[in-house]
Amino acid sequence: MKSSEELRRQLRQIDHKGYKAYKILEGEYEFGAYRLCIDHVQGDPFATPSRVRIVYKNQKNIPDELFREKHRKTAIEDTLLRRLHRSIGSVVKGQRRGSGKSGMVTTCRAGQEILERSAMHITSTVAEARIEVGFPAFGRTIAAGELETLLFDVLPEVAESTFRAKPQLLEELKKAAYLADDQRFIRQELPRLGLAAFVADGAILPRESGISQKKMKGAVPFESPESLAVTLQLPHGGMLRGMGIRRGITVIAGGGFHGKSTLLKALERGVYNHIAGDGREYVITDETAFKLRAEEGRSIHEENISMFINHLPTKADTADFTTENASGSTSQAANTVEALAAGSTVLLIDEDTSATNFMVRDGRMAQLVSDEKEPITPFIRKIRSLYQDLGVSTILVAGSSGDYLSVADTVLQMDCYRVCDVTEKAHALAQELKEEKADAARWLRKPVRKKEIEKIRVHGWDSLSIDKSEIDLRYLEQVVDESQTAALGYIIQYILTRTADGRKTPDALAEEIAKKLDAEGILSITPKNYSAGPSAMVRKQEILACLCRYRLL
Ligand code: ADP
Ligand code: MG
């Protein structure tokens, strides 16, 4: 390792030279409190900024017990990353120092969810932050003085204000660790209590707007109906009352605009932990829960959707179904079998975003068009056996299809943002329904072959391109963050170039890499130059969903 003075000397030597001369700076430098690693220097001032690490020495100023357990570690890293982000904002103030991306300093921006992220990593000896720095130039001429200011004045200040142990820092970290303990406790209690999800009293579910995940001001706080109330004794947060959504079939009914979709959305995101002050800190959903929706136009490769779709007019084999352009119902059928293949034991469905013919077929329509002429077996005929035979629960928002009331174990009604348990009333209206056995045959058949991938690109959070092929993630509603999209890109690349072998199916590959992520962390699949941006943890469900949507599979 070189000294920081060495870096200063090298910098002064390359001043006014062509941009490429910056390359010689790649390496590691001792800065006292931390090590500065220049991992990758950008090719020109307009390219993605250079990749730099601040490896801050943790001489027991952040005590081990705060991050020894994995759930706490994620929370501690998340807190440090948010501090780093704030500190960059206040020290750098977005000022530019030349052309292109000169002088830009950024790091991963975390949203409301607490996720393991490549941008921050703590061990018992160091806290390591990954930041992006636009090495300054005027035109394409190196502006060494500007970089010197960044590396010798700005970054030390950023590092100090992020990591230096002060009582206020330790207090903040302790709070985050305690919240993580409480959230994990609730998650672990779910199976013991036979619950698919828990929503605490006082939770704020609605968001500020369609484009902001911050909590809505002046919203009606959540309150559990007495019949579904569960009270938990949290490790740190005292007694907590809330609604336990039991396993089985739960229908959320209610008039339009009464808060049904808002509750379901909160449950979708409840597979992740949320930061203090979010309003959904104690909205905890089974972590395998998957949002199912229609997704017209997606591609499907050799999947067995015969559970829902049979004898198509084209005579296509639906036990081994492939299309480049799925309909509403076939896409939702594929989404369902993929969720099952990914091991989801809770399915989340909103009638508003479902294909009507996938969900129900009423009696009169069945008389007009006989079962033999109708390729679709609607979800309602399978929902019972999904639970009884496969142990898969469903939580479904249904504002209009009353048919689901008759198969529900629990019926909730949203009334002016308040939940009432109307199960008895609904059952009085219900009729018996024929049950069918779910076909638990292999869902996904397509073995995945090796493939060379040159470039992964991320466009916002909802689209990913792998070389020339786009994967549309708009309808994977549980991808909540651009860094998750980047992670999916790296993972798909990893799978296609390394673990695919022409024999393993997508679900086996997703399972394998999910295990690796669990054991080795997000950095294990993040390339050193993370060219598509910082990454964040993703579940097996999203990995499989993404792989199955790749058109060149
Ligand atoms: P539904 O699906 O029943 O038609 P939504 O969940 O879409 O209703 O909610 C309708 C509107 O009410 C949304 O704008 C949402 O932000 C708002 N809303 C939802 N829950 C609450 C609440 N607890 N307090 C205040 N406003 C809410
Ligand atoms: Mg709705």
mmCIF file of C-alpha atoms in Angstrom, residues 27 172 176 183 185 218 237 251 265 301 308 393 424 445 491 534:
data_model
loop_
_atom_site.group_PDB
_atom_site.id
_atom_site.type_symbol
_atom_site.label_atom_id
_atom_site.label_comp_id
_atom_site.label_asym_id
_atom_site.label_seq_id
_atom_site.Cartn_x
_atom_site.Cartn_y
_atom_site.Cartn_z
ATOM 1 C CA GLY A 27 -4.359 1.368 -6.144
ATOM 2 C CA GLU A 172 -28.402 5.883 16.121
ATOM 3 C CA ALA A 176 -31.419 0.549 14.270
ATOM 4 C CA GLN A 183 -38.810 -6.851 13.154
ATOM 5 C CA PHE A 185 -38.950 -11.277 16.155
ATOM 6 C CA GLY A 218 -52.733 13.079 8.279
ATOM 7 C CA GLY A 237 -40.359 -2.203 21.848
ATOM 8 C CA VAL A 251 -60.348 -11.722 0.974
ATOM 9 C CA LYS A 265 -49.342 -2.755 -1.199
ATOM 10 C CA HIS A 301 -40.408 -20.346 -21.914
ATOM 11 C CA PHE A 308 -54.915 -22.955 -15.353
ATOM 12 C CA SER A 393 -52.122 -19.032 1.271
ATOM 13 C CA GLU A 424 -69.477 -14.517 9.338
ATOM 14 C CA ARG A 445 -39.051 -27.203 -17.795
ATOM 15 C CA ILE A 491 -27.179 -12.163 -10.975
ATOM 16 C CA PRO A 534 -24.565 -0.251 -6.732
#
